[in-house]
Amino acid sequence: MVSLNDVLRARRVLDPHLPATPSWSYPLLDEVAGRRVVVKHENAQPTGAFKVRGALNLMAGLDAGETVVTYSTGNHARSIAYAARAFGVPAHVVMPAGAAEFKIRAVRALGATVTLHGANMAEAEAHAEAHARTVGGRLVSPGDEPAVIAGVGTAYLELFERHPDLDTVVVPVGSGTGAAAACVVAAAVAPGCRVVGVQSSAAPAAHDSWRSGACVRRDNRTRVDGLATGRGFELPQKILRDLLADFVLVDDDAIDDARQVLSGSAHTQAEGAGAAALAAVLARPDLMGERVAVILTGGNATPAELSR
Ligand SMILES: *Cc1c(COP(=O)(O)O)cnc(C)c1O
């Protein structure tokens, strides 16, 4: 499926594009959490989120002349647009008709073509599929892409090299590429470290898929963008089934609280999805061990999040 070698190859691909992101501890945060917490700052990426790693690795593997089509309103769209620009690949992003203006602008500013279509993400997905068939473009899935998982895995190589003694790494889950990548890398280079996933209780599709052993659909009522998926994805779920140690749910209010803790104790801005790992540590200290890393997956807080 995806091996450590794939992640090592991705690191060579990403090296000219992205420096390693910092990972720090903060005494005040450690005090609040009652243990040492390492924060891996993927909010320091040029797109504000970790997904750019996977998108760059995917783009590097395309054949000459290929174009890409995808669907997303958030960080997936931004990362595809950023990586497409870096490799000179034409990119087309379909967003639901009601997508927020600032999200559309962020993707257009990176040079991608944006089409607004459909009442929700499922309709945007169907339109993107049809468009990809029509123009002969490569449809990029937000979850079922081995090159994306391998690219995202480079974050975990960086983390375990700097912090080889971690008991637990906590990863926010939407489609599951980040958590699957963490599992692949931890199993190979930090086998003593447990990987724990976290999702919003208001959109538990990946959690319920992992618990039941089959990809299921669930209502998606979370206000946390990066975790808002309505279904489990096959490839990450296969990896998680073998390697994930545990999977917890936190509610959206706890995620808001964790954003505030990161702002007050670690002087850093997280979007909701980016704070979910800390929310899990604060909610379930019993599961975490003494030395914990949280992946601050993104910092693109919405205007609504910022005003809350
Ligand atoms: C996409 C995203 C996630 C979830 O990652 P998956 O790989 O889809 O599980 C978490 N946090 C942020 C900020 C994201 O953009």
PDB file of C-alpha atoms and ligand atoms in Angstrom:
ATOM      1  CA  MET A   1       0.000   0.000   0.000  1.00  0.00           C
ATOM      2  CA  VAL A   2       2.329   2.748   1.290  1.00  0.00           C
ATOM      3  CA  SER A   3       5.760   1.945   2.719  1.00  0.00           C
ATOM      4  CA  LEU A   4       8.516   3.817   4.536  1.00  0.00           C
ATOM      5  CA  ASN A   5      10.472   3.788   1.255  1.00  0.00           C
ATOM      6  CA  ASP A   6       7.649   5.722  -0.429  1.00  0.00           C
ATOM      7  CA  VAL A   7       7.866   8.321   2.347  1.00  0.00           C
ATOM      8  CA  LEU A   8      11.675   8.553   2.036  1.00  0.00           C
ATOM      9  CA  ARG A   9      11.329   9.081  -1.717  1.00  0.00           C
ATOM     10  CA  ALA A  10       8.700  11.763  -1.075  1.00  0.00           C
ATOM     11  CA  ARG A  11      11.105  13.534   1.251  1.00  0.00           C
ATOM     12  CA  ARG A  12      13.595  13.902  -1.625  1.00  0.00           C
ATOM     13  CA  VAL A  13      10.817  15.274  -3.839  1.00  0.00           C
ATOM     14  CA  LEU A  14       9.668  17.790  -1.218  1.00  0.00           C
ATOM     15  CA  ASP A  15      13.124  18.906  -0.125  1.00  0.00           C
ATOM     16  CA  PRO A  16      13.594  21.712  -2.704  1.00  0.00           C
ATOM     17  CA  HIS A  17      10.043  22.980  -2.039  1.00  0.00           C
ATOM     18  CA  LEU A  18       9.475  22.936   1.735  1.00  0.00           C
ATOM     19  CA  PRO A  19      11.736  23.293   4.761  1.00  0.00           C
ATOM     20  CA  ALA A  20      10.982  21.090   7.794  1.00  0.00           C
ATOM     21  CA  THR A  21       8.334  22.647  10.042  1.00  0.00           C
ATOM     22  CA  PRO A  22       9.246  23.394  13.673  1.00  0.00           C
ATOM     23  CA  SER A  23       8.085  21.270  16.598  1.00  0.00           C
ATOM     24  CA  TRP A  24       8.219  22.959  19.999  1.00  0.00           C
ATOM     25  CA  SER A  25       7.017  22.454  23.556  1.00  0.00           C
ATOM     26  CA  TYR A  26       5.636  25.312  25.634  1.00  0.00           C
ATOM     27  CA  PRO A  27       5.906  25.260  29.457  1.00  0.00           C
ATOM     28  CA  LEU A  28       2.512  26.922  29.868  1.00  0.00           C
ATOM     29  CA  LEU A  29       0.861  24.415  27.549  1.00  0.00           C
ATOM     30  CA  ASP A  30       2.570  21.514  29.362  1.00  0.00           C
ATOM     31  CA  GLU A  31       1.104  22.866  32.598  1.00  0.00           C
ATOM     32  CA  VAL A  32      -2.423  22.989  31.148  1.00  0.00           C
ATOM     33  CA  ALA A  33      -2.106  19.478  29.679  1.00  0.00           C
ATOM     34  CA  GLY A  34      -0.351  17.942  32.698  1.00  0.00           C
ATOM     35  CA  ARG A  35       2.363  16.379  30.525  1.00  0.00           C
ATOM     36  CA  ARG A  36       4.968  17.358  27.971  1.00  0.00           C
ATOM     37  CA  VAL A  37       3.265  18.238  24.695  1.00  0.00           C
ATOM     38  CA  VAL A  38       5.192  18.644  21.465  1.00  0.00           C
ATOM     39  CA  VAL A  39       3.351  20.797  18.915  1.00  0.00           C
ATOM     40  CA  LYS A  40       4.206  20.024  15.284  1.00  0.00           C
ATOM     41  CA  HIS A  41       3.605  23.287  13.460  1.00  0.00           C
ATOM     42  CA  GLU A  42       2.052  22.418  10.119  1.00  0.00           C
ATOM     43  CA  ASN A  43       0.296  25.792  10.367  1.00  0.00           C
ATOM     44  CA  ALA A  44       3.709  27.166   9.314  1.00  0.00           C
ATOM     45  CA  GLN A  45       3.360  25.676   5.813  1.00  0.00           C
ATOM     46  CA  PRO A  46       3.042  28.174   2.932  1.00  0.00           C
ATOM     47  CA  THR A  47      -0.594  27.100   2.459  1.00  0.00           C
ATOM     48  CA  GLY A  48      -1.284  27.102   6.203  1.00  0.00           C
ATOM     49  CA  ALA A  49      -1.811  23.332   6.362  1.00  0.00           C
ATOM     50  CA  PHE A  50       0.023  19.990   6.097  1.00  0.00           C
ATOM     51  CA  LYS A  51      -1.794  18.867   2.932  1.00  0.00           C
ATOM     52  CA  VAL A  52       0.679  20.703   0.700  1.00  0.00           C
ATOM     53  CA  ARG A  53       3.150  17.859   1.348  1.00  0.00           C
ATOM     54  CA  GLY A  54       0.862  15.280  -0.229  1.00  0.00           C
ATOM     55  CA  ALA A  55      -0.131  17.518  -3.115  1.00  0.00           C
ATOM     56  CA  LEU A  56       3.483  18.266  -4.076  1.00  0.00           C
ATOM     57  CA  ASN A  57       4.379  14.580  -4.028  1.00  0.00           C
ATOM     58  CA  LEU A  58       1.359  13.699  -6.151  1.00  0.00           C
ATOM     59  CA  MET A  59       2.082  16.457  -8.666  1.00  0.00           C
ATOM     60  CA  ALA A  60       5.719  15.351  -8.977  1.00  0.00           C
ATOM     61  CA  GLY A  61       4.554  11.904 -10.109  1.00  0.00           C
ATOM     62  CA  LEU A  62       2.275  13.022 -12.962  1.00  0.00           C
ATOM     63  CA  ASP A  63       3.121  12.371 -16.587  1.00  0.00           C
ATOM     64  CA  ALA A  64       4.059  15.353 -18.762  1.00  0.00           C
ATOM     65  CA  GLY A  65       0.962  17.123 -20.060  1.00  0.00           C
ATOM     66  CA  GLU A  66      -1.423  15.763 -17.405  1.00  0.00           C
ATOM     67  CA  THR A  67      -3.918  18.157 -15.819  1.00  0.00           C
ATOM     68  CA  VAL A  68      -5.722  17.749 -12.478  1.00  0.00           C
ATOM     69  CA  VAL A  69      -9.324  18.154 -11.359  1.00  0.00           C
ATOM     70  CA  THR A  70     -10.504  18.035  -7.767  1.00  0.00           C
ATOM     71  CA  TYR A  71     -13.290  19.152  -5.402  1.00  0.00           C
ATOM     72  CA  SER A  72     -12.949  20.859  -2.033  1.00  0.00           C
ATOM     73  CA  THR A  73     -13.603  24.182  -0.380  1.00  0.00           C
ATOM     74  CA  GLY A  74     -10.692  24.152   1.973  1.00  0.00           C
ATOM     75  CA  ASN A  75      -7.120  23.068   2.503  1.00  0.00           C
ATOM     76  CA  HIS A  76      -7.226  20.256  -0.055  1.00  0.00           C
ATOM     77  CA  ALA A  77      -8.100  22.771  -2.781  1.00  0.00           C
ATOM     78  CA  ARG A  78      -5.394  25.164  -1.634  1.00  0.00           C
ATOM     79  CA  SER A  79      -2.745  22.467  -1.537  1.00  0.00           C
ATOM     80  CA  ILE A  80      -3.593  21.174  -5.013  1.00  0.00           C
ATOM     81  CA  ALA A  81      -3.538  24.717  -6.397  1.00  0.00           C
ATOM     82  CA  TYR A  82      -0.206  25.464  -4.727  1.00  0.00           C
ATOM     83  CA  ALA A  83       1.455  22.266  -5.927  1.00  0.00           C
ATOM     84  CA  ALA A  84      -0.003  22.572  -9.431  1.00  0.00           C
ATOM     85  CA  ARG A  85       1.498  26.035  -9.719  1.00  0.00           C
ATOM     86  CA  ALA A  86       4.873  24.755  -8.458  1.00  0.00           C
ATOM     87  CA  PHE A  87       4.951  22.081 -11.183  1.00  0.00           C
ATOM     88  CA  GLY A  88       3.261  24.105 -13.941  1.00  0.00           C
ATOM     89  CA  VAL A  89       0.234  21.767 -14.019  1.00  0.00           C
ATOM     90  CA  PRO A  90      -3.198  23.239 -14.922  1.00  0.00           C
ATOM     91  CA  ALA A  91      -5.596  22.667 -11.994  1.00  0.00           C
ATOM     92  CA  HIS A  92      -9.380  22.848 -11.887  1.00  0.00           C
ATOM     93  CA  VAL A  93     -11.203  22.917  -8.529  1.00  0.00           C
ATOM     94  CA  VAL A  94     -14.965  22.415  -8.184  1.00  0.00           C
ATOM     95  CA  MET A  95     -16.573  23.977  -5.094  1.00  0.00           C
ATOM     96  CA  PRO A  96     -20.228  23.895  -4.035  1.00  0.00           C
ATOM     97  CA  ALA A  97     -22.129  26.995  -5.166  1.00  0.00           C
ATOM     98  CA  GLY A  98     -22.391  28.316  -1.603  1.00  0.00           C
ATOM     99  CA  ALA A  99     -18.625  28.221  -0.890  1.00  0.00           C
ATOM    100  CA  ALA A 100     -17.366  31.205   1.116  1.00  0.00           C
ATOM    101  CA  GLU A 101     -15.896  34.033  -0.929  1.00  0.00           C
ATOM    102  CA  PHE A 102     -12.580  34.095   0.977  1.00  0.00           C
ATOM    103  CA  LYS A 103     -12.025  30.398   0.230  1.00  0.00           C
ATOM    104  CA  ILE A 104     -12.671  30.864  -3.472  1.00  0.00           C
ATOM    105  CA  ARG A 105     -10.281  33.802  -3.558  1.00  0.00           C
ATOM    106  CA  ALA A 106      -7.520  31.879  -1.757  1.00  0.00           C
ATOM    107  CA  VAL A 107      -7.591  29.129  -4.404  1.00  0.00           C
ATOM    108  CA  ARG A 108      -7.881  31.509  -7.364  1.00  0.00           C
ATOM    109  CA  ALA A 109      -4.939  33.535  -6.017  1.00  0.00           C
ATOM    110  CA  LEU A 110      -2.820  30.392  -6.395  1.00  0.00           C
ATOM    111  CA  GLY A 111      -3.704  30.228 -10.085  1.00  0.00           C
ATOM    112  CA  ALA A 112      -6.260  27.392 -10.152  1.00  0.00           C
ATOM    113  CA  THR A 113      -9.506  27.583 -12.113  1.00  0.00           C
ATOM    114  CA  VAL A 114     -12.500  27.461  -9.751  1.00  0.00           C
ATOM    115  CA  THR A 115     -15.969  26.355 -10.849  1.00  0.00           C
ATOM    116  CA  LEU A 116     -18.925  26.684  -8.495  1.00  0.00           C
ATOM    117  CA  HIS A 117     -21.367  23.824  -8.855  1.00  0.00           C
ATOM    118  CA  GLY A 118     -23.897  21.919  -6.725  1.00  0.00           C
ATOM    119  CA  ALA A 119     -25.595  22.396  -3.383  1.00  0.00           C
ATOM    120  CA  ASN A 120     -23.073  20.383  -1.367  1.00  0.00           C
ATOM    121  CA  MET A 121     -19.749  18.548  -1.589  1.00  0.00           C
ATOM    122  CA  ALA A 122     -21.294  15.339  -2.986  1.00  0.00           C
ATOM    123  CA  GLU A 123     -22.727  17.289  -5.936  1.00  0.00           C
ATOM    124  CA  ALA A 124     -19.433  19.129  -6.430  1.00  0.00           C
ATOM    125  CA  GLU A 125     -17.667  15.745  -6.432  1.00  0.00           C
ATOM    126  CA  ALA A 126     -19.994  14.369  -9.111  1.00  0.00           C
ATOM    127  CA  HIS A 127     -19.438  17.464 -11.238  1.00  0.00           C
ATOM    128  CA  ALA A 128     -15.645  17.199 -10.831  1.00  0.00           C
ATOM    129  CA  GLU A 129     -15.788  13.531 -11.906  1.00  0.00           C
ATOM    130  CA  ALA A 130     -17.784  14.387 -15.008  1.00  0.00           C
ATOM    131  CA  HIS A 131     -15.513  17.305 -15.837  1.00  0.00           C
ATOM    132  CA  ALA A 132     -12.389  15.155 -15.463  1.00  0.00           C
ATOM    133  CA  ARG A 133     -13.861  12.594 -17.897  1.00  0.00           C
ATOM    134  CA  THR A 134     -14.758  15.306 -20.398  1.00  0.00           C
ATOM    135  CA  VAL A 135     -11.366  17.025 -20.440  1.00  0.00           C
ATOM    136  CA  GLY A 136      -9.276  13.887 -19.811  1.00  0.00           C
ATOM    137  CA  GLY A 137      -7.960  15.310 -16.528  1.00  0.00           C
ATOM    138  CA  ARG A 138      -6.661  13.346 -13.549  1.00  0.00           C
ATOM    139  CA  LEU A 139      -9.306  13.370 -10.778  1.00  0.00           C
ATOM    140  CA  VAL A 140      -7.535  13.743  -7.433  1.00  0.00           C
ATOM    141  CA  SER A 141      -9.280  12.111  -4.470  1.00  0.00           C
ATOM    142  CA  PRO A 142      -8.937  13.810  -1.084  1.00  0.00           C
ATOM    143  CA  GLY A 143      -8.284  10.412   0.527  1.00  0.00           C
ATOM    144  CA  ASP A 144      -7.525   7.470  -1.744  1.00  0.00           C
ATOM    145  CA  GLU A 145      -4.151   8.556  -3.138  1.00  0.00           C
ATOM    146  CA  PRO A 146      -0.983   6.621  -2.164  1.00  0.00           C
ATOM    147  CA  ALA A 147       1.249   9.530  -3.281  1.00  0.00           C
ATOM    148  CA  VAL A 148      -0.625  11.900  -0.984  1.00  0.00           C
ATOM    149  CA  ILE A 149      -0.188   9.594   2.013  1.00  0.00           C
ATOM    150  CA  ALA A 150       3.527   9.157   1.228  1.00  0.00           C
ATOM    151  CA  GLY A 151       4.004  12.931   0.939  1.00  0.00           C
ATOM    152  CA  VAL A 152       2.166  13.635   4.180  1.00  0.00           C
ATOM    153  CA  GLY A 153       4.346  11.014   5.884  1.00  0.00           C
ATOM    154  CA  THR A 154       7.340  13.339   5.635  1.00  0.00           C
ATOM    155  CA  ALA A 155       5.885  15.353   8.535  1.00  0.00           C
ATOM    156  CA  TYR A 156       6.208  12.275  10.731  1.00  0.00           C
ATOM    157  CA  LEU A 157       9.796  11.542   9.665  1.00  0.00           C
ATOM    158  CA  GLU A 158      10.629  15.084  10.812  1.00  0.00           C
ATOM    159  CA  LEU A 159       8.723  14.630  14.067  1.00  0.00           C
ATOM    160  CA  PHE A 160      10.277  11.287  15.075  1.00  0.00           C
ATOM    161  CA  GLU A 161      13.786  12.395  14.133  1.00  0.00           C
ATOM    162  CA  ARG A 162      13.558  15.382  16.470  1.00  0.00           C
ATOM    163  CA  HIS A 163      11.549  13.595  19.168  1.00  0.00           C
ATOM    164  CA  PRO A 164      12.449   9.888  19.191  1.00  0.00           C
ATOM    165  CA  ASP A 165      11.018   9.299  22.690  1.00  0.00           C
ATOM    166  CA  LEU A 166       7.304  10.020  22.159  1.00  0.00           C
ATOM    167  CA  ASP A 167       4.689   7.788  23.813  1.00  0.00           C
ATOM    168  CA  THR A 168       1.786   8.991  21.670  1.00  0.00           C
ATOM    169  CA  VAL A 169       1.183  11.107  18.597  1.00  0.00           C
ATOM    170  CA  VAL A 170      -2.346  12.437  18.165  1.00  0.00           C
ATOM    171  CA  VAL A 171      -3.577  13.159  14.628  1.00  0.00           C
ATOM    172  CA  PRO A 172      -6.819  14.873  13.533  1.00  0.00           C
ATOM    173  CA  VAL A 173      -8.715  12.782  10.986  1.00  0.00           C
ATOM    174  CA  GLY A 174     -10.917  13.786   8.059  1.00  0.00           C
ATOM    175  CA  SER A 175     -10.326  11.395   5.182  1.00  0.00           C
ATOM    176  CA  GLY A 176      -7.510   9.785   7.174  1.00  0.00           C
ATOM    177  CA  THR A 177      -4.419  10.428   5.005  1.00  0.00           C
ATOM    178  CA  GLY A 178      -2.562  12.141   7.842  1.00  0.00           C
ATOM    179  CA  ALA A 179      -3.277   9.449  10.416  1.00  0.00           C
ATOM    180  CA  ALA A 180      -2.484   6.655   7.929  1.00  0.00           C
ATOM    181  CA  ALA A 181       0.847   8.313   7.121  1.00  0.00           C
ATOM    182  CA  ALA A 182       1.631   8.684  10.830  1.00  0.00           C
ATOM    183  CA  CYS A 183       0.941   4.963  11.312  1.00  0.00           C
ATOM    184  CA  VAL A 184       3.209   3.880   8.436  1.00  0.00           C
ATOM    185  CA  VAL A 185       6.121   6.012   9.636  1.00  0.00           C
ATOM    186  CA  ALA A 186       5.691   5.243  13.353  1.00  0.00           C
ATOM    187  CA  ALA A 187       5.570   1.489  12.696  1.00  0.00           C
ATOM    188  CA  ALA A 188       8.910   1.720  10.866  1.00  0.00           C
ATOM    189  CA  VAL A 189      10.921   4.261  12.848  1.00  0.00           C
ATOM    190  CA  ALA A 190       9.188   4.694  16.241  1.00  0.00           C
ATOM    191  CA  PRO A 191       7.461   1.387  16.975  1.00  0.00           C
ATOM    192  CA  GLY A 192       7.092   2.297  20.666  1.00  0.00           C
ATOM    193  CA  CYS A 193       4.934   5.301  19.823  1.00  0.00           C
ATOM    194  CA  ARG A 194       1.166   4.896  19.628  1.00  0.00           C
ATOM    195  CA  VAL A 195      -0.792   6.777  16.962  1.00  0.00           C
ATOM    196  CA  VAL A 196      -4.213   7.995  18.115  1.00  0.00           C
ATOM    197  CA  GLY A 197      -6.769   9.516  15.734  1.00  0.00           C
ATOM    198  CA  VAL A 198      -9.331  12.161  16.654  1.00  0.00           C
ATOM    199  CA  GLN A 199     -12.458  13.311  14.882  1.00  0.00           C
ATOM    200  CA  SER A 200     -15.390  15.563  15.723  1.00  0.00           C
ATOM    201  CA  SER A 201     -18.351  13.743  17.291  1.00  0.00           C
ATOM    202  CA  ALA A 202     -20.489  15.817  14.871  1.00  0.00           C
ATOM    203  CA  ALA A 203     -18.889  14.069  11.837  1.00  0.00           C
ATOM    204  CA  PRO A 204     -17.727  10.607  12.959  1.00  0.00           C
ATOM    205  CA  ALA A 205     -17.573   8.760   9.587  1.00  0.00           C
ATOM    206  CA  ALA A 206     -13.880   7.836   9.776  1.00  0.00           C
ATOM    207  CA  HIS A 207     -14.123   6.922  13.454  1.00  0.00           C
ATOM    208  CA  ASP A 208     -17.171   4.720  12.902  1.00  0.00           C
ATOM    209  CA  SER A 209     -15.573   3.166   9.794  1.00  0.00           C
ATOM    210  CA  TRP A 210     -12.492   2.229  11.846  1.00  0.00           C
ATOM    211  CA  ARG A 211     -14.562   0.818  14.725  1.00  0.00           C
ATOM    212  CA  SER A 212     -16.852  -1.200  12.437  1.00  0.00           C
ATOM    213  CA  GLY A 213     -14.178  -2.375   9.984  1.00  0.00           C
ATOM    214  CA  ALA A 214     -16.070  -1.144   6.892  1.00  0.00           C
ATOM    215  CA  CYS A 215     -16.284   2.267   5.208  1.00  0.00           C
ATOM    216  CA  VAL A 216     -19.549   3.856   6.365  1.00  0.00           C
ATOM    217  CA  ARG A 217     -21.368   7.144   5.729  1.00  0.00           C
ATOM    218  CA  ARG A 218     -22.359   9.422   8.605  1.00  0.00           C
ATOM    219  CA  ASP A 219     -24.068  12.796   8.948  1.00  0.00           C
ATOM    220  CA  ASN A 220     -21.620  15.633   8.706  1.00  0.00           C
ATOM    221  CA  ARG A 221     -22.754  18.354  11.105  1.00  0.00           C
ATOM    222  CA  THR A 222     -19.420  19.652  12.393  1.00  0.00           C
ATOM    223  CA  ARG A 223     -18.471  23.289  11.993  1.00  0.00           C
ATOM    224  CA  VAL A 224     -14.804  22.194  11.822  1.00  0.00           C
ATOM    225  CA  ASP A 225     -13.906  22.396   8.119  1.00  0.00           C
ATOM    226  CA  GLY A 226     -10.882  20.097   7.867  1.00  0.00           C
ATOM    227  CA  LEU A 227     -12.710  17.277   9.679  1.00  0.00           C
ATOM    228  CA  ALA A 228     -15.961  17.619   7.733  1.00  0.00           C
ATOM    229  CA  THR A 229     -16.235  14.366   5.793  1.00  0.00           C
ATOM    230  CA  GLY A 230     -19.332  12.259   5.395  1.00  0.00           C
ATOM    231  CA  ARG A 231     -17.707   8.920   4.572  1.00  0.00           C
ATOM    232  CA  GLY A 232     -14.743   6.669   5.263  1.00  0.00           C
ATOM    233  CA  PHE A 233     -12.033   6.357   2.557  1.00  0.00           C
ATOM    234  CA  GLU A 234     -10.804   2.864   1.584  1.00  0.00           C
ATOM    235  CA  LEU A 235      -7.034   3.285   1.428  1.00  0.00           C
ATOM    236  CA  PRO A 236      -6.441   5.199   4.675  1.00  0.00           C
ATOM    237  CA  GLN A 237      -8.952   2.970   6.474  1.00  0.00           C
ATOM    238  CA  LYS A 238      -7.057  -0.164   5.397  1.00  0.00           C
ATOM    239  CA  ILE A 239      -3.856   1.223   6.901  1.00  0.00           C
ATOM    240  CA  LEU A 240      -5.592   2.486  10.053  1.00  0.00           C
ATOM    241  CA  ARG A 241      -7.262  -0.890  10.611  1.00  0.00           C
ATOM    242  CA  ASP A 242      -3.829  -2.533  10.908  1.00  0.00           C
ATOM    243  CA  LEU A 243      -1.852   0.146  12.700  1.00  0.00           C
ATOM    244  CA  LEU A 244      -3.923   2.767  14.547  1.00  0.00           C
ATOM    245  CA  ALA A 245      -3.800   2.314  18.356  1.00  0.00           C
ATOM    246  CA  ASP A 246      -6.969   4.201  19.244  1.00  0.00           C
ATOM    247  CA  PHE A 247      -9.523   6.679  17.873  1.00  0.00           C
ATOM    248  CA  VAL A 248     -11.344   9.261  20.010  1.00  0.00           C
ATOM    249  CA  LEU A 249     -14.156  11.730  19.408  1.00  0.00           C
ATOM    250  CA  VAL A 250     -14.310  15.276  20.782  1.00  0.00           C
ATOM    251  CA  ASP A 251     -17.128  17.778  20.386  1.00  0.00           C
ATOM    252  CA  ASP A 252     -16.872  21.040  18.474  1.00  0.00           C
ATOM    253  CA  ASP A 253     -16.934  23.159  21.653  1.00  0.00           C
ATOM    254  CA  ALA A 254     -13.920  21.282  23.042  1.00  0.00           C
ATOM    255  CA  ILE A 255     -12.128  21.984  19.749  1.00  0.00           C
ATOM    256  CA  ASP A 256     -12.881  25.708  20.110  1.00  0.00           C
ATOM    257  CA  ASP A 257     -11.494  25.606  23.661  1.00  0.00           C
ATOM    258  CA  ALA A 258      -8.303  23.919  22.426  1.00  0.00           C
ATOM    259  CA  ARG A 259      -7.869  26.658  19.796  1.00  0.00           C
ATOM    260  CA  GLN A 260      -7.969  29.185  22.600  1.00  0.00           C
ATOM    261  CA  VAL A 261      -5.431  27.224  24.656  1.00  0.00           C
ATOM    262  CA  LEU A 262      -3.038  27.145  21.691  1.00  0.00           C
ATOM    263  CA  SER A 263      -3.460  30.863  21.217  1.00  0.00           C
ATOM    264  CA  GLY A 264      -2.957  31.669  24.903  1.00  0.00           C
ATOM    265  CA  SER A 265      -0.273  29.118  25.832  1.00  0.00           C
ATOM    266  CA  ALA A 266       1.619  28.618  22.595  1.00  0.00           C
ATOM    267  CA  HIS A 267       1.062  31.954  20.821  1.00  0.00           C
ATOM    268  CA  THR A 268      -0.058  30.203  17.659  1.00  0.00           C
ATOM    269  CA  GLN A 269      -3.180  30.211  15.515  1.00  0.00           C
ATOM    270  CA  ALA A 270      -4.965  26.953  14.813  1.00  0.00           C
ATOM    271  CA  GLU A 271      -8.091  26.396  12.761  1.00  0.00           C
ATOM    272  CA  GLY A 272     -10.554  23.967  14.379  1.00  0.00           C
ATOM    273  CA  ALA A 273      -9.104  20.876  12.714  1.00  0.00           C
ATOM    274  CA  GLY A 274      -5.641  22.017  13.727  1.00  0.00           C
ATOM    275  CA  ALA A 275      -6.629  22.125  17.407  1.00  0.00           C
ATOM    276  CA  ALA A 276      -8.480  18.796  17.501  1.00  0.00           C
ATOM    277  CA  ALA A 277      -5.423  16.781  18.580  1.00  0.00           C
ATOM    278  CA  LEU A 278      -4.888  19.021  21.598  1.00  0.00           C
ATOM    279  CA  ALA A 279      -8.607  18.802  22.372  1.00  0.00           C
ATOM    280  CA  ALA A 280      -8.219  15.005  22.539  1.00  0.00           C
ATOM    281  CA  VAL A 281      -5.214  15.275  24.873  1.00  0.00           C
ATOM    282  CA  LEU A 282      -7.123  17.619  27.191  1.00  0.00           C
ATOM    283  CA  ALA A 283     -10.236  15.393  27.118  1.00  0.00           C
ATOM    284  CA  ARG A 284      -8.507  12.017  27.527  1.00  0.00           C
ATOM    285  CA  PRO A 285      -5.198  12.434  29.391  1.00  0.00           C
ATOM    286  CA  ASP A 286      -5.527   8.812  30.584  1.00  0.00           C
ATOM    287  CA  LEU A 287      -4.916   7.548  27.020  1.00  0.00           C
ATOM    288  CA  MET A 288      -1.890   9.620  26.186  1.00  0.00           C
ATOM    289  CA  GLY A 289       1.211   8.740  28.242  1.00  0.00           C
ATOM    290  CA  GLU A 290       3.782  11.249  29.467  1.00  0.00           C
ATOM    291  CA  ARG A 291       5.312  12.456  26.197  1.00  0.00           C
ATOM    292  CA  VAL A 292       2.734  13.423  23.607  1.00  0.00           C
ATOM    293  CA  ALA A 293       2.888  15.110  20.222  1.00  0.00           C
ATOM    294  CA  VAL A 294      -0.096  16.898  18.721  1.00  0.00           C
ATOM    295  CA  ILE A 295      -0.145  17.690  15.033  1.00  0.00           C
ATOM    296  CA  LEU A 296      -1.279  21.271  14.572  1.00  0.00           C
ATOM    297  CA  THR A 297      -2.447  20.395  11.073  1.00  0.00           C
ATOM    298  CA  GLY A 298      -3.552  23.854   9.948  1.00  0.00           C
ATOM    299  CA  GLY A 299      -3.973  27.507  10.839  1.00  0.00           C
ATOM    300  CA  ASN A 300      -6.547  28.695   8.295  1.00  0.00           C
ATOM    301  CA  ALA A 301      -9.194  29.713  10.817  1.00  0.00           C
ATOM    302  CA  THR A 302     -12.434  30.983   9.284  1.00  0.00           C
ATOM    303  CA  PRO A 303     -13.751  34.456  10.119  1.00  0.00           C
ATOM    304  CA  ALA A 304     -16.456  32.719  12.215  1.00  0.00           C
ATOM    305  CA  GLU A 305     -13.826  30.755  14.154  1.00  0.00           C
ATOM    306  CA  LEU A 306     -11.785  33.877  14.767  1.00  0.00           C
ATOM    307  CA  SER A 307     -14.736  35.834  16.081  1.00  0.00           C
ATOM    308  CA  ARG A 308     -15.790  32.974  18.406  1.00  0.00           C
TER     309      ARG A 308
HETATM  310  C1  LIG B   1      -7.569  17.915   5.810  1.00  0.00           C
HETATM  311  C2  LIG B   1      -7.261  18.345   7.187  1.00  0.00           C
HETATM  312  C3  LIG B   1      -7.274  17.428   8.257  1.00  0.00           C
HETATM  313  C4  LIG B   1      -7.668  15.991   8.073  1.00  0.00           C
HETATM  314  O1  LIG B   1      -6.697  15.320   7.311  1.00  0.00           O
HETATM  315  P1  LIG B   1      -7.045  13.977   6.522  1.00  0.00           P
HETATM  316  O2  LIG B   1      -5.757  13.600   5.924  1.00  0.00           O
HETATM  317  O3  LIG B   1      -8.110  14.320   5.528  1.00  0.00           O
HETATM  318  O4  LIG B   1      -7.524  13.009   7.529  1.00  0.00           O
HETATM  319  C5  LIG B   1      -6.928  17.883   9.504  1.00  0.00           C
HETATM  320  N1  LIG B   1      -6.593  19.165   9.715  1.00  0.00           N
HETATM  321  C6  LIG B   1      -6.562  20.077   8.723  1.00  0.00           C
HETATM  322  C7  LIG B   1      -6.180  21.478   9.041  1.00  0.00           C
HETATM  323  C8  LIG B   1      -6.898  19.697   7.419  1.00  0.00           C
HETATM  324  O5  LIG B   1      -6.870  20.601   6.439  1.00  0.00           O
END
